PDB file of C-alpha atoms in Angstrom:
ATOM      1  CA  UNK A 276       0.000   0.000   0.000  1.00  0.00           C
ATOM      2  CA  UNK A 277       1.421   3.564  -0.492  1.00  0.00           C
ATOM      3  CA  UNK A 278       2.630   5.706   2.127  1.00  0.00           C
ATOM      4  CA  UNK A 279      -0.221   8.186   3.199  1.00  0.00           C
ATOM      5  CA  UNK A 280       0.454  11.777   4.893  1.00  0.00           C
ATOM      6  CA  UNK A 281      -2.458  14.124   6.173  1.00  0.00           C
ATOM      7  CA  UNK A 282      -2.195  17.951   5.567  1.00  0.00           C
ATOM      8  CA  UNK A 283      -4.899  20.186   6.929  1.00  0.00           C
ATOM      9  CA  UNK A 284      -4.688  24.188   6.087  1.00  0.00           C
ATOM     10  CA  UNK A 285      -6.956  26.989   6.229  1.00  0.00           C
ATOM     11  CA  UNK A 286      -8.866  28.239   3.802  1.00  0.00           C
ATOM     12  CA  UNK A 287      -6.416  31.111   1.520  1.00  0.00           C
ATOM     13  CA  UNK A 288      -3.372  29.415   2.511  1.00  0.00           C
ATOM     14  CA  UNK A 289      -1.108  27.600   0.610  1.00  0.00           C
ATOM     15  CA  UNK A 290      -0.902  24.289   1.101  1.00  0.00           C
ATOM     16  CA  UNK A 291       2.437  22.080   0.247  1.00  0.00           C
ATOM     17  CA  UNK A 292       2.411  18.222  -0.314  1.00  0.00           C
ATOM     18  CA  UNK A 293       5.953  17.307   0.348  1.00  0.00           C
ATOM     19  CA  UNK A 294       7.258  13.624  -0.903  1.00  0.00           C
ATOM     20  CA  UNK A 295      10.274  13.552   1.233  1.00  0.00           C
ATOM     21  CA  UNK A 296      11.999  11.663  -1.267  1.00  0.00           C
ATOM     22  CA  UNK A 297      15.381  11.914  -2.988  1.00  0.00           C
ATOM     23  CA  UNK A 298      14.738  12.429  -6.550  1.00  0.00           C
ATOM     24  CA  UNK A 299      16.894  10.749  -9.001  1.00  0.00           C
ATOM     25  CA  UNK A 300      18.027  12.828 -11.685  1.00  0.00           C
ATOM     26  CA  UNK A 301      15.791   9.786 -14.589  1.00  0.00           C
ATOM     27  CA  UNK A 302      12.839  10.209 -12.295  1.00  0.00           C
ATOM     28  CA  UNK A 303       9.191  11.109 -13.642  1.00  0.00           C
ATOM     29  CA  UNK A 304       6.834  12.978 -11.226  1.00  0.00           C
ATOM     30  CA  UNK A 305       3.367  12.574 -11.733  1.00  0.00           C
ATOM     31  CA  UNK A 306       0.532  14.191  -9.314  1.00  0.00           C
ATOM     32  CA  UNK A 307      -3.066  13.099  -9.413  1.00  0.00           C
ATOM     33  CA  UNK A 308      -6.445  14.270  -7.799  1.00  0.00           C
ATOM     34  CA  UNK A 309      -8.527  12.333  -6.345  1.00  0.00           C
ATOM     35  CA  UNK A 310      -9.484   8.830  -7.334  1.00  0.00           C
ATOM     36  CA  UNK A 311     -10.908   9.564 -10.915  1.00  0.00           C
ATOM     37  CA  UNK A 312      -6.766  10.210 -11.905  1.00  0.00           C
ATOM     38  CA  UNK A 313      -7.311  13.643 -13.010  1.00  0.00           C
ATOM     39  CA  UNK A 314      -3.315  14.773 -14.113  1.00  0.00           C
ATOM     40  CA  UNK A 315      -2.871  17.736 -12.386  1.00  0.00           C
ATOM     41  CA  UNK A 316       1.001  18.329 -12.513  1.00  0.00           C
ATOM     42  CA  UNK A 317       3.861  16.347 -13.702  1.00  0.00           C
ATOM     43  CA  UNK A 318       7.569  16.650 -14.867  1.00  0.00           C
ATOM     44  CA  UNK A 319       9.775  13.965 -17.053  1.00  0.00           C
ATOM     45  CA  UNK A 320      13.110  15.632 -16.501  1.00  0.00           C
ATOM     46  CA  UNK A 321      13.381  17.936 -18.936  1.00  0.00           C
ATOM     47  CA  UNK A 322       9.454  19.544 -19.380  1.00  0.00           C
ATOM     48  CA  UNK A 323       7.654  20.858 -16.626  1.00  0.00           C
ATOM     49  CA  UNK A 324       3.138  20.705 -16.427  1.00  0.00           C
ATOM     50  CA  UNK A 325       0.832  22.138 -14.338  1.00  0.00           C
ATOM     51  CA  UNK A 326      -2.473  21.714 -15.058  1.00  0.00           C
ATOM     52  CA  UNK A 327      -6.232  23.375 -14.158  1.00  0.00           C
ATOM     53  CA  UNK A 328      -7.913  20.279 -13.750  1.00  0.00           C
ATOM     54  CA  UNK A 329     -10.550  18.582 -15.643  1.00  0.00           C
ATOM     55  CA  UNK A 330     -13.247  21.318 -14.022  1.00  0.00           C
ATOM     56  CA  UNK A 331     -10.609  24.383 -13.611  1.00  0.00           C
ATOM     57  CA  UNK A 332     -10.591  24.510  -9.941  1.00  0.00           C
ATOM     58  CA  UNK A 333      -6.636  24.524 -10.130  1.00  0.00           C
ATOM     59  CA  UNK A 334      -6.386  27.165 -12.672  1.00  0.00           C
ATOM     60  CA  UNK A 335      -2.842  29.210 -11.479  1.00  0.00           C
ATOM     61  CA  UNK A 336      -2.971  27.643  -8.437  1.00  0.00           C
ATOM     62  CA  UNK A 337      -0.177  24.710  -8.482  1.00  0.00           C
ATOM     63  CA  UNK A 338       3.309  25.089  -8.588  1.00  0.00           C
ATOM     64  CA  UNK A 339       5.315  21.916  -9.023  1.00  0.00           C
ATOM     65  CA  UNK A 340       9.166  21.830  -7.411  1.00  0.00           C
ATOM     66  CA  UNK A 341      10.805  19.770  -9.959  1.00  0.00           C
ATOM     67  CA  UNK A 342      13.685  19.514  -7.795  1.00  0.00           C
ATOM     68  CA  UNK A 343      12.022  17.735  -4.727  1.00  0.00           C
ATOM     69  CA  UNK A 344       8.507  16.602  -6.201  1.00  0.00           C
ATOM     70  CA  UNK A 345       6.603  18.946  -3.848  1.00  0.00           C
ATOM     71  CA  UNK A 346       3.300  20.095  -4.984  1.00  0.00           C
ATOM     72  CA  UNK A 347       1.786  23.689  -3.668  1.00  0.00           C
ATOM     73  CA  UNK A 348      -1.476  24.609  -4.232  1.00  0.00           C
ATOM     74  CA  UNK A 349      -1.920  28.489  -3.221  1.00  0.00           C
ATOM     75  CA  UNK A 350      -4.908  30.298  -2.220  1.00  0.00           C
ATOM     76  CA  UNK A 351      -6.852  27.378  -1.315  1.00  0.00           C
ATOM     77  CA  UNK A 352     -10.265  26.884  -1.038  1.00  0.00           C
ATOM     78  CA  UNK A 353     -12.669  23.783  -0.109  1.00  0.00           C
ATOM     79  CA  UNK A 354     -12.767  22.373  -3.476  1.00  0.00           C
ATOM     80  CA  UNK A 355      -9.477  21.511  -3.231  1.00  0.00           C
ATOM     81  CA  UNK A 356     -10.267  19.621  -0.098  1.00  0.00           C
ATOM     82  CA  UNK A 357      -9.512  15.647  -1.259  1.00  0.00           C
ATOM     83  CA  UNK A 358      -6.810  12.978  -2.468  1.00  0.00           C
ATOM     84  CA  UNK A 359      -3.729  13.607  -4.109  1.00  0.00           C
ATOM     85  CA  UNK A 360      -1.543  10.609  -5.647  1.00  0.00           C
ATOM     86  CA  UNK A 361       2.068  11.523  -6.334  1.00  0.00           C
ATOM     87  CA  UNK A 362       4.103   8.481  -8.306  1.00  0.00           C
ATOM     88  CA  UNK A 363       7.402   8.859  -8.788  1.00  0.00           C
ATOM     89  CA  UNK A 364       8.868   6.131 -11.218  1.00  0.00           C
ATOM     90  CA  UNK A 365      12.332   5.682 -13.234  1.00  0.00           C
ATOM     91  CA  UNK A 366      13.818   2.656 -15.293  1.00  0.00           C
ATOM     92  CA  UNK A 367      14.686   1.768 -11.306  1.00  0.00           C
ATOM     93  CA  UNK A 368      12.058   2.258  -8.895  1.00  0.00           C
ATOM     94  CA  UNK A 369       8.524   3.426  -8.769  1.00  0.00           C
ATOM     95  CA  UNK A 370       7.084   5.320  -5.195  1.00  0.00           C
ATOM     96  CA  UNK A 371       3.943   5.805  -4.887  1.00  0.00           C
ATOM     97  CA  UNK A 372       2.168   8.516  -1.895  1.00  0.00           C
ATOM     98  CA  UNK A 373      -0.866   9.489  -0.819  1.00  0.00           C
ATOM     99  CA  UNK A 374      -1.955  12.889   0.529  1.00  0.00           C
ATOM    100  CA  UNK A 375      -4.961  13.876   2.203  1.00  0.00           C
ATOM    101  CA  UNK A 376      -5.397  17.542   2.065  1.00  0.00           C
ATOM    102  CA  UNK A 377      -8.516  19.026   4.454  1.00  0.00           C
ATOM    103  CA  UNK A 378      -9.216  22.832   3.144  1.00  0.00           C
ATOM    104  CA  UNK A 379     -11.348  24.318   6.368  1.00  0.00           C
TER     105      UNK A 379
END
């Protein structure tokens, strides 16, 4: 099962969804909300995506850290309340985490 992590912020702040992993330098980062695996963000070494979300509620609101996998979501509100997936995979290895983030 994949490592889980709550996060709980309040509504206008930023929230940040930290892997604490080591990234390797062949590593793809992929983020996903929620269970329907809407891409949200992701970065294959050399291109960087963020992405609105299949209903816009992330429109300018993620930043991605390519060099640590982090994911911040600023200005939050309660829509972005849910589950994020964050898989990190390479010719090597493949991590796999699960955030809950509570928007109140």
């Amino acid at each position: 099962p994949a490592e889980e992590e709550r996060v709980s912020v309040a509504d206008g702040e930023s929230a940040t969804l930290r892997p604490k992993t080591v990234l390797q330098t062949d590593d793809k980062i992929q983020w996903w909300y929620q269970d329907n695996h809407d891409l949200i963000a992701e970065f294959n070494g050399k291109t960087k995506r963020e992405c609105d979300g299949f209903d816009e509620r992330f429109r300018s609101k993620l930043m991605l850290d390519e060099k640590t996998g982090s994911l911040t979501i600023n200005n939050t509100m309660t829509i972005h309340s849910g589950l994020y997936i964050l898989e990190i995979s390479s010719k090597t290895r493949r991590i796999n985490k699960r955030f809950i983030l509570t928007v109140k």
